[in-house]
CSV table of C-alpha atoms and ligand atoms in Angstrom, one decimal:
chain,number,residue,atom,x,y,z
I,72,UNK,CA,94.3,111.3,100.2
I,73,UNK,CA,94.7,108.1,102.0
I,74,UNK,CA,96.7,104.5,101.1
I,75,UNK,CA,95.7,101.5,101.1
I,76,UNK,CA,98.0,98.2,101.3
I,77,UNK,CA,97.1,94.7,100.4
I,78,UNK,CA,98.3,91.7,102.2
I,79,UNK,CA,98.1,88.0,102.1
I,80,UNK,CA,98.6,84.9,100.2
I,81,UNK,CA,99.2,84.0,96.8
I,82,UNK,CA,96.2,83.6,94.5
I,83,UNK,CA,93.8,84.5,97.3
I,84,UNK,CA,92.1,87.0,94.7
I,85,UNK,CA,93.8,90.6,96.4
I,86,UNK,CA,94.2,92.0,92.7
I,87,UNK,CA,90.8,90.4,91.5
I,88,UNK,CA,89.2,92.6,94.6
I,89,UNK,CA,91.1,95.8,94.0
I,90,UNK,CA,89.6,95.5,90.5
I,91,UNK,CA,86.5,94.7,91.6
I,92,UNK,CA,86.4,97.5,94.0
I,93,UNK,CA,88.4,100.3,91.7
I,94,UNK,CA,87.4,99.1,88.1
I,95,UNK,CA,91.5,99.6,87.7
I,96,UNK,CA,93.2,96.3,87.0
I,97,UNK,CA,96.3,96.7,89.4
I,98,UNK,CA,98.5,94.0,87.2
I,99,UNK,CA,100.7,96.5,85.3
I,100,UNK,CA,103.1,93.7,83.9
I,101,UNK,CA,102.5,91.6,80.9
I,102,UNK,CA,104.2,88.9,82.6
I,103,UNK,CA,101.5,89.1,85.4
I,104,UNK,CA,98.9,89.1,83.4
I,105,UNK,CA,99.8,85.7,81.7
I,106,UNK,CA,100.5,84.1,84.7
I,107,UNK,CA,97.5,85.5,86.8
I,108,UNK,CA,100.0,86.6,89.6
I,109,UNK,CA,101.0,90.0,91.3
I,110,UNK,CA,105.0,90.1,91.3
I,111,UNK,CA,105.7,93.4,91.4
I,112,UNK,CA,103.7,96.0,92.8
I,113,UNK,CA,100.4,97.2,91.6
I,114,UNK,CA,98.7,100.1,91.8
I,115,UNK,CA,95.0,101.6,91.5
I,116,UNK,CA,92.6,104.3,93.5
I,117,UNK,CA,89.1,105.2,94.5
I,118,UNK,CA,86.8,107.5,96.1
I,119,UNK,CA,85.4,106.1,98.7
I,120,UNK,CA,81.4,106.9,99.3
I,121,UNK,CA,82.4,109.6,101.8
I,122,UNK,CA,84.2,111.2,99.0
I,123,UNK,CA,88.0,110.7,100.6
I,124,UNK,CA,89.8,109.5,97.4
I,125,UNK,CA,92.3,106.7,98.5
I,126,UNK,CA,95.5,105.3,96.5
I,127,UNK,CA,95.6,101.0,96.3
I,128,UNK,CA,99.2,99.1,96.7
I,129,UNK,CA,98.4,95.4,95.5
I,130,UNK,CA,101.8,93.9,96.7
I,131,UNK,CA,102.6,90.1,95.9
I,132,UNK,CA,101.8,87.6,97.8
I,133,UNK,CA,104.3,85.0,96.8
I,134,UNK,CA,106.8,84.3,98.9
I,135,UNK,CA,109.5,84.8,96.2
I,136,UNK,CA,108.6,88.3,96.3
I,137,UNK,CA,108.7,88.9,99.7
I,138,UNK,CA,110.8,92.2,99.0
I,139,UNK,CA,108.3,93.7,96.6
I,140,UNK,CA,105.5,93.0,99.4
I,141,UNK,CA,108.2,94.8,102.1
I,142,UNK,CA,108.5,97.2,99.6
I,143,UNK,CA,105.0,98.6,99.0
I,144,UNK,CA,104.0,98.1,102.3
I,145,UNK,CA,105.8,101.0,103.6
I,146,UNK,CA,104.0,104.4,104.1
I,147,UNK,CA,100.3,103.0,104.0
I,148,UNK,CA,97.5,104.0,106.2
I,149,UNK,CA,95.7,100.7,106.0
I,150,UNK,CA,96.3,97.0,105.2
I,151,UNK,CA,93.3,95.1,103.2
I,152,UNK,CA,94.4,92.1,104.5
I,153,UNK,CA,92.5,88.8,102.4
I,154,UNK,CA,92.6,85.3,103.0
I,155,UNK,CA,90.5,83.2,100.3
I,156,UNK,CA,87.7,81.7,102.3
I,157,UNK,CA,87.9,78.6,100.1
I,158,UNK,CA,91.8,78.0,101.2
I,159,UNK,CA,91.9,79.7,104.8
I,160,UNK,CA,95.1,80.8,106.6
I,161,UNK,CA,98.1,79.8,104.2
I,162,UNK,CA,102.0,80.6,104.9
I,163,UNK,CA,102.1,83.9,103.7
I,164,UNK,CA,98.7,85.2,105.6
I,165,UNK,CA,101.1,84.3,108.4
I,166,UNK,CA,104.0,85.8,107.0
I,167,UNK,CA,102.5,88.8,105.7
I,168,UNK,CA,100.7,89.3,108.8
I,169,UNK,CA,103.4,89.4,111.3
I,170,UNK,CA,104.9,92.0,108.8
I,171,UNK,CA,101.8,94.6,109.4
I,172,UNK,CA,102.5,93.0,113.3
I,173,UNK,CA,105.8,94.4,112.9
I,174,UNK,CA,105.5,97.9,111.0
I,175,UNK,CA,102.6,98.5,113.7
I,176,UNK,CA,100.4,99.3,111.3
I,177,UNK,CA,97.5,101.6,112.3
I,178,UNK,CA,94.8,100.2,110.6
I,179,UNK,CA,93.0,97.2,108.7
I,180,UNK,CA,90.1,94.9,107.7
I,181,UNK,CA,90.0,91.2,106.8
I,182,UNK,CA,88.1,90.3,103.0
I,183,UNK,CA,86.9,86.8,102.9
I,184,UNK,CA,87.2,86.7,99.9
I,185,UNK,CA,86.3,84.5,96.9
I,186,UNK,CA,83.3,83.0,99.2
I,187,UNK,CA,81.0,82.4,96.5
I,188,UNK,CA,82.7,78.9,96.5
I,189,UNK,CA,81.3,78.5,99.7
I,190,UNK,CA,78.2,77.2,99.8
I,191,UNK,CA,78.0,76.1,103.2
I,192,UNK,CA,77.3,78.8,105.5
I,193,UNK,CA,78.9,77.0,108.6
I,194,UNK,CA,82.3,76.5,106.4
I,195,UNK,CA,82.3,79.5,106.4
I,196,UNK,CA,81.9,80.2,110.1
I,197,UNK,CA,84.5,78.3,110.5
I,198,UNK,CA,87.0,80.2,108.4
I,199,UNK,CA,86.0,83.4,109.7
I,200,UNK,CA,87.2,81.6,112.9
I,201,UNK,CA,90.4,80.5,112.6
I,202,UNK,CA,91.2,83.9,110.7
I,203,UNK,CA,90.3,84.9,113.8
I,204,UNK,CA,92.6,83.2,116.0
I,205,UNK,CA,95.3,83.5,113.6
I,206,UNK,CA,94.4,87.5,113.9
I,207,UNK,CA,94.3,87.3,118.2
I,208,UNK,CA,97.7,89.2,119.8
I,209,UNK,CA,98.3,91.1,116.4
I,210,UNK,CA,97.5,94.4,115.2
I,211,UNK,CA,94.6,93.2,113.3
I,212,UNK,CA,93.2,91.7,116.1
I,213,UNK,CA,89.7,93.9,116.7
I,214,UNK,CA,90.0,93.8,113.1
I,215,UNK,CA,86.4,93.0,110.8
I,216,UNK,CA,86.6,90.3,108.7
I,217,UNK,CA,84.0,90.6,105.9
I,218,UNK,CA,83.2,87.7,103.7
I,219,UNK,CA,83.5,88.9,100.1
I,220,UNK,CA,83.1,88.0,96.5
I,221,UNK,CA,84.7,90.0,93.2
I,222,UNK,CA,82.5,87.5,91.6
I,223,UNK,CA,79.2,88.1,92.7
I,224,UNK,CA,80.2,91.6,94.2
I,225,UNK,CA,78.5,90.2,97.4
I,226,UNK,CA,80.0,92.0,100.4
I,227,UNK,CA,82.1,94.5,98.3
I,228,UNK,CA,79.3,97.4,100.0
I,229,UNK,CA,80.2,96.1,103.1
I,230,UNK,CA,84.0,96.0,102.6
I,231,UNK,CA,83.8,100.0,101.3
I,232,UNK,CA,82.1,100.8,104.3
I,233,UNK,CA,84.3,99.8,106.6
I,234,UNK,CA,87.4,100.8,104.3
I,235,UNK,CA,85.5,104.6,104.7
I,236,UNK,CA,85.0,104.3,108.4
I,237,UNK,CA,88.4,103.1,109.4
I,238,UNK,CA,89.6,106.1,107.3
I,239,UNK,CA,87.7,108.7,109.4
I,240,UNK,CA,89.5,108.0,112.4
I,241,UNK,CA,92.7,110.6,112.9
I,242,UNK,CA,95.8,109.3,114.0
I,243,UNK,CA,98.7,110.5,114.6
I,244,UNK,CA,101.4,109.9,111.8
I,245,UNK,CA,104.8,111.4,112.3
I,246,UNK,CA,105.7,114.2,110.5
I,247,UNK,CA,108.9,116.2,110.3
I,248,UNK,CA,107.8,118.5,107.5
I,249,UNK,CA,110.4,117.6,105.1
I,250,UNK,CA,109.2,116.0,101.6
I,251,UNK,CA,110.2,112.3,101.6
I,252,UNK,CA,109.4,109.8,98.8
I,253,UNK,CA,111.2,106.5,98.6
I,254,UNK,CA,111.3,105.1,95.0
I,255,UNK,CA,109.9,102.2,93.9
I,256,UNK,CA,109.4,102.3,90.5
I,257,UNK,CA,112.3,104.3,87.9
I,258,UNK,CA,111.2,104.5,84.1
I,259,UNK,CA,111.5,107.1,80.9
I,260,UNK,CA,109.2,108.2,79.1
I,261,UNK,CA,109.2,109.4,75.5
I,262,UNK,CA,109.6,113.3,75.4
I,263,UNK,CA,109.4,113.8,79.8
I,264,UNK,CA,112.8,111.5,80.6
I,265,UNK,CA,112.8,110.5,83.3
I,266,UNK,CA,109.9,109.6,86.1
I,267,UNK,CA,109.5,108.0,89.1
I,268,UNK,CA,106.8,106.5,91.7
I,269,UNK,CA,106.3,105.9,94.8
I,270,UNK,CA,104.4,107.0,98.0
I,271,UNK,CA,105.1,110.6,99.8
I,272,UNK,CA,105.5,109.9,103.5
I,273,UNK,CA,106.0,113.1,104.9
I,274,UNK,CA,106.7,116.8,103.3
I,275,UNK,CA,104.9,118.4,100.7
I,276,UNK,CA,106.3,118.2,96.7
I,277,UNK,CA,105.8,120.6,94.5
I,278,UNK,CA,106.1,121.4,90.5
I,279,UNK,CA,109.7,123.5,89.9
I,280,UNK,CA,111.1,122.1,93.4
I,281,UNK,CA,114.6,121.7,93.5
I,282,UNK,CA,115.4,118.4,95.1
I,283,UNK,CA,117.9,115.8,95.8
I,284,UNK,CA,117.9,112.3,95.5
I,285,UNK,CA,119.7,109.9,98.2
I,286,UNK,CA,121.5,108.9,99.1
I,287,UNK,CA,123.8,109.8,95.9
I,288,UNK,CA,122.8,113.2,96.4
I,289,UNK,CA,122.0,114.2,92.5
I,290,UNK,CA,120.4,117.4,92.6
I,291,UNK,CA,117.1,117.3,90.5
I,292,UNK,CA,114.4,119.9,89.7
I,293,UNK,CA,110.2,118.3,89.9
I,294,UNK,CA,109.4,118.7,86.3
I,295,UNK,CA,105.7,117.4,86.9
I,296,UNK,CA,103.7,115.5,88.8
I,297,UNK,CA,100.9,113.2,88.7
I,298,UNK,CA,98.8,111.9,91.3
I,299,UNK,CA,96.4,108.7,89.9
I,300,UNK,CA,96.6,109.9,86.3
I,301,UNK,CA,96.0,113.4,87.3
I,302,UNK,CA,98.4,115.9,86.7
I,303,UNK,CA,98.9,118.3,89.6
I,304,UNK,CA,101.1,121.3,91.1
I,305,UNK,CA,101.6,120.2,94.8
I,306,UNK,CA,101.5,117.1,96.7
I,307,UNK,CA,100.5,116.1,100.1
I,308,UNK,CA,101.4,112.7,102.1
I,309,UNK,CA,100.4,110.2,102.3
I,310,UNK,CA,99.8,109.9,99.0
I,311,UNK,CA,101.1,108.1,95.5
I,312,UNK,CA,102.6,110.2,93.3
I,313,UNK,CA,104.7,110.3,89.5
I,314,UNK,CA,107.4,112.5,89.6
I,315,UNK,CA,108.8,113.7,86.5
I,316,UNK,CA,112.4,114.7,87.2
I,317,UNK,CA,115.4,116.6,85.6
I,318,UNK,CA,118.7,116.7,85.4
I,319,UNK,CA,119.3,113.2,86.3
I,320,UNK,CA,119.2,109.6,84.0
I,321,UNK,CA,116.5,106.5,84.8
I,322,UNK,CA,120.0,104.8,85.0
I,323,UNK,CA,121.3,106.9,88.1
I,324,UNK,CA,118.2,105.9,89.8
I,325,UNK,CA,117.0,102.7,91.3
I,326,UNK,CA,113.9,101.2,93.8
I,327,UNK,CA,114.6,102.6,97.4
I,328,UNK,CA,116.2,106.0,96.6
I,329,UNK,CA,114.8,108.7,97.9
I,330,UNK,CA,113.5,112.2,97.0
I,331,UNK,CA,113.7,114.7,99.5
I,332,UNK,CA,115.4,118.1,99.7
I,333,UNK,CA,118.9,119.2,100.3
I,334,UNK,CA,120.4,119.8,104.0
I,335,UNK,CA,118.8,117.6,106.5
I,336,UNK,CA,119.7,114.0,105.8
I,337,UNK,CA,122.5,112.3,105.7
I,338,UNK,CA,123.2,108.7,104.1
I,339,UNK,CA,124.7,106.0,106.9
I,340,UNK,CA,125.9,102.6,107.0
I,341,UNK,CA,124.9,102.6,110.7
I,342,UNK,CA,121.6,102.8,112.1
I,343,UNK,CA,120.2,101.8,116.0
I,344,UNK,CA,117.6,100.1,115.8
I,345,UNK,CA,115.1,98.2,118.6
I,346,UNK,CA,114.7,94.7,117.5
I,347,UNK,CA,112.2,92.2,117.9
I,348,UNK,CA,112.0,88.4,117.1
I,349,UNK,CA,109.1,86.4,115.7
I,350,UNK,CA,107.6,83.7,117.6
I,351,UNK,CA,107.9,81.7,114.2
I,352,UNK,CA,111.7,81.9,114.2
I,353,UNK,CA,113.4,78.7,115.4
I,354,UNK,CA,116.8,80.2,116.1
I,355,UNK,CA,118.1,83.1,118.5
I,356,UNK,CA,119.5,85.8,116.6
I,357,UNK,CA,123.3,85.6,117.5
I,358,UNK,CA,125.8,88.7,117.1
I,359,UNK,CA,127.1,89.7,114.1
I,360,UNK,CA,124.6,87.7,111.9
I,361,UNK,CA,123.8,88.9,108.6
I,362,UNK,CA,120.3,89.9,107.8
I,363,UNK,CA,118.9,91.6,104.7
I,364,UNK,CA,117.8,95.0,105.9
I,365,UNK,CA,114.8,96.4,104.2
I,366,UNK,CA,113.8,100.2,105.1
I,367,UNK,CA,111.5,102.6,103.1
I,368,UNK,CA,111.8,100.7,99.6
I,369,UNK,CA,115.2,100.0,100.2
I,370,UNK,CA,116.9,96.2,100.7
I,371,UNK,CA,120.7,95.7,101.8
I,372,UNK,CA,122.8,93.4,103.3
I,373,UNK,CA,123.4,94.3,106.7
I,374,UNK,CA,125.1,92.9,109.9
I,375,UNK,CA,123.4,93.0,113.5
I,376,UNK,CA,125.8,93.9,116.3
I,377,UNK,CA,123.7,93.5,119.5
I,378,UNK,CA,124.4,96.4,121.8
I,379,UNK,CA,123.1,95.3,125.3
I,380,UNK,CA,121.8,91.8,125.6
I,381,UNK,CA,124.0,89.1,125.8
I,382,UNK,CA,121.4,86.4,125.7
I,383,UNK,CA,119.8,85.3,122.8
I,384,UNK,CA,115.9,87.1,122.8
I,385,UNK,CA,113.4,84.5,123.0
I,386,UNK,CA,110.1,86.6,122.2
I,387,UNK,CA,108.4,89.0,120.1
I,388,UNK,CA,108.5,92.7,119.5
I,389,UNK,CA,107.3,94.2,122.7
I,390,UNK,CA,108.1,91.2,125.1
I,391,UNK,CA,111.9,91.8,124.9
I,392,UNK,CA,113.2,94.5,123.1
I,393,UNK,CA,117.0,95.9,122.9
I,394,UNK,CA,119.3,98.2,121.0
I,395,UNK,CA,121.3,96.5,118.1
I,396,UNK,CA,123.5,98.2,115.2
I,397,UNK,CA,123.4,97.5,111.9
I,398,UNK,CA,126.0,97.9,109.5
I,399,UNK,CA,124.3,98.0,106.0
I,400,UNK,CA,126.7,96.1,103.1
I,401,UNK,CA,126.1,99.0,100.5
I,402,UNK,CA,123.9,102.6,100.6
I,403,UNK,CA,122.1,101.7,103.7
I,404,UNK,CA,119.7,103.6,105.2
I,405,UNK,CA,119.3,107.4,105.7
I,406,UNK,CA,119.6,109.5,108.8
I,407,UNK,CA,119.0,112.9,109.6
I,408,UNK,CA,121.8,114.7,109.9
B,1331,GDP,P1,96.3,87.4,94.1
B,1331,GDP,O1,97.5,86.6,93.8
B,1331,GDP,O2,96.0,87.4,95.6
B,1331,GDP,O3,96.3,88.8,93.6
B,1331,GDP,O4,95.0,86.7,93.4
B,1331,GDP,P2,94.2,87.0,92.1
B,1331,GDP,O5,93.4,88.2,92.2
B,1331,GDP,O6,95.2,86.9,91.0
B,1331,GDP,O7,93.2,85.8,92.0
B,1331,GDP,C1,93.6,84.4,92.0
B,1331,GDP,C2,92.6,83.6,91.3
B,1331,GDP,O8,91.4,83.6,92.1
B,1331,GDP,C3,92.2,84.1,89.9
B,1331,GDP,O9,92.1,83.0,89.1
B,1331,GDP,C4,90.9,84.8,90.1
B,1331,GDP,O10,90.0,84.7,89.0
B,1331,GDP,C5,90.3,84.0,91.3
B,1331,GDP,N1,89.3,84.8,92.1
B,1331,GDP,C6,89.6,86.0,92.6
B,1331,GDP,N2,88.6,86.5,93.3
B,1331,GDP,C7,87.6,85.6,93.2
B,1331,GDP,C8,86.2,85.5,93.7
B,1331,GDP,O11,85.7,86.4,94.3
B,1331,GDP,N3,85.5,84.4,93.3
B,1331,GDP,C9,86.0,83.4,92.6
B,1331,GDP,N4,85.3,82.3,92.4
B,1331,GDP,N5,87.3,83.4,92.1
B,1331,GDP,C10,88.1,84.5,92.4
């Protein structure tokens, strides 16, 4: 089981493609719906023709809900990055784009999408273009980009291909053997109480586990557990799951918890951390500044102490990189012990 992020602007048709390409409309709220727009994270899942079976995150693109998009984006093999051919590179391609830049991620494939409102051919040329220079000195750099339409299905063959190719290739994820799930999504449910979602990074889950949730450390016992609709008795990372928990209330729990067992980790208000500036940002980062921290599903308040530069960085990840502390405002992050 593999997982699949989206990325990119607002309205440049990323849940219109994951329904096109699942049949599952990823919009769960009503609120969505109405407005057309992704604000929280959706979810849907496919097998691809190769038969590996592959979870979707459809995360917003709206800059207002930035979090949610730093929230889903976590723990995912493979960003379906779009940019509406009609439109081209808009702030949050950018945005959302140096954010797979940063989180290195492993994978991913450009969908043109929405060109059926192209009709000239060298139009789109050119937007296949300047995606790709936008796309030059990122991770998505060798990436494909393949002109789509949810309309006309044109391309969708194409784009399942390469989703199924880029799958095939190994890499190595790490592991430490322990189950971890952050939360990002706490509801009850009439006659199971209480259940949660989100996307197993690492470990193995299993039906009648005990387990403990951080970093308040409620002990809890797995209930149940679902993996796309489907009840099962184990699950393996990475992949989405529904766990049905007891012994603790959907109001002890919130988005960016996490379920893992007793023993080995330890909740912090300090973390060391390597940190890297954006081109795009017009200011150094100065000492002591306060940032909003966002790891796993998780978002705090924190404060950056910088350990051993003096000067103000002037580049991006990887040009000029130095240790720096955080001290997290509330539950911070989580560190082995
Ligand atoms: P998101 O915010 O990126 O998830 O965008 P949506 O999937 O909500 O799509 C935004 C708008 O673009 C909606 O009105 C869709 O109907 C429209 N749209 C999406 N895909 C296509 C497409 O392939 N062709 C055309 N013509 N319109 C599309």
């Amino acid at each position: 089981m593999r997982v699949i992020g989206t990325a990119g602007h607002v309205d440049h048709g990323k849940s219109t493609l994951v329904q096109a390409l699942t049949g599952i409309n990823p919009d769960r709220l009503k609120e969505e719906q109405e407005r057309e727009m992704t604000i929280d994270l959706g979810f849907a899942w496919m097998k691809l023709p190769s038969g590996i079976e592959v979870s979707i995150v459809d995360v917003p693109g709206h800059e207002d809900f930035i979090k949610n998009m730093l929230a889903g984006v976590g723990g995912i093999d493979l960003a379906l990055f779009v940019v509406a051919a009609d439109e081209g590179v808009m702030p949050q391609t950018r945005e959302h784009l140096a954010i797979l830049d940063l989180l290195q991620m492993p994978a991913g494939v450009v969908a043109l999408t929405k060109s059926d409102l192209i009709m000239d051919p060298e139009w789109l040329d050119l937007v296949q273009e300047e995606v790709r220079d936008e796309l030059r000195g990122t991770v998505l750099e060798k990436a494909k980009i393949i002109p789509v339409s949810a309309r006309s299905r044109k391309g969708l063959p194409e784009l399942m291909a390469e989703l199924d190719r880029l799958l095939q290739i190994p890499y190595a994820r790490h592991q430490t053997g322990h189950p971890r799930l952050p939360i990002d999504r706490v509801f009850s449910i009439a006659g199971f109480g209480t259940v949660v979602t989100g996307t197993l990074i690492d470990g193995k889950l299993h039906v009648g586990q005990e387990v403990e949730v951080l970093p308040r450390k409620l002990d809890s016992r797995i209930r149940g557990l679902q993996t796309h609709m489907a009840k099962v008795e184990e699950a393996f990372p990475p992949t989405r799951v529904a766990v049905n928990l007891t012994g603790v209330s959907r109001d002890q729990l919130e988005r960016g918890d996490v379920i893992t067992t007793k023993g080995w980790l330890e909740p912090t208000s300090q973390i060391d951390a390597r940190l890297g500036l954006l081109k795009s940002i017009p200011k150094p980062l100065a000492h002591n500044t306060s940032v909003d921290f966002y790891v796993g599903t998780s978002q705090c308040q924190a404060r950056v102490r910088l350990l051993d530069k003096k000067d103000p960085p002037a580049s991006r990840w990887g040009e000029e990189a130095w240790w720096t502390r955080f001290h997290s405002g509330g539950t911070g992050g989580i560190s082995p012990m």
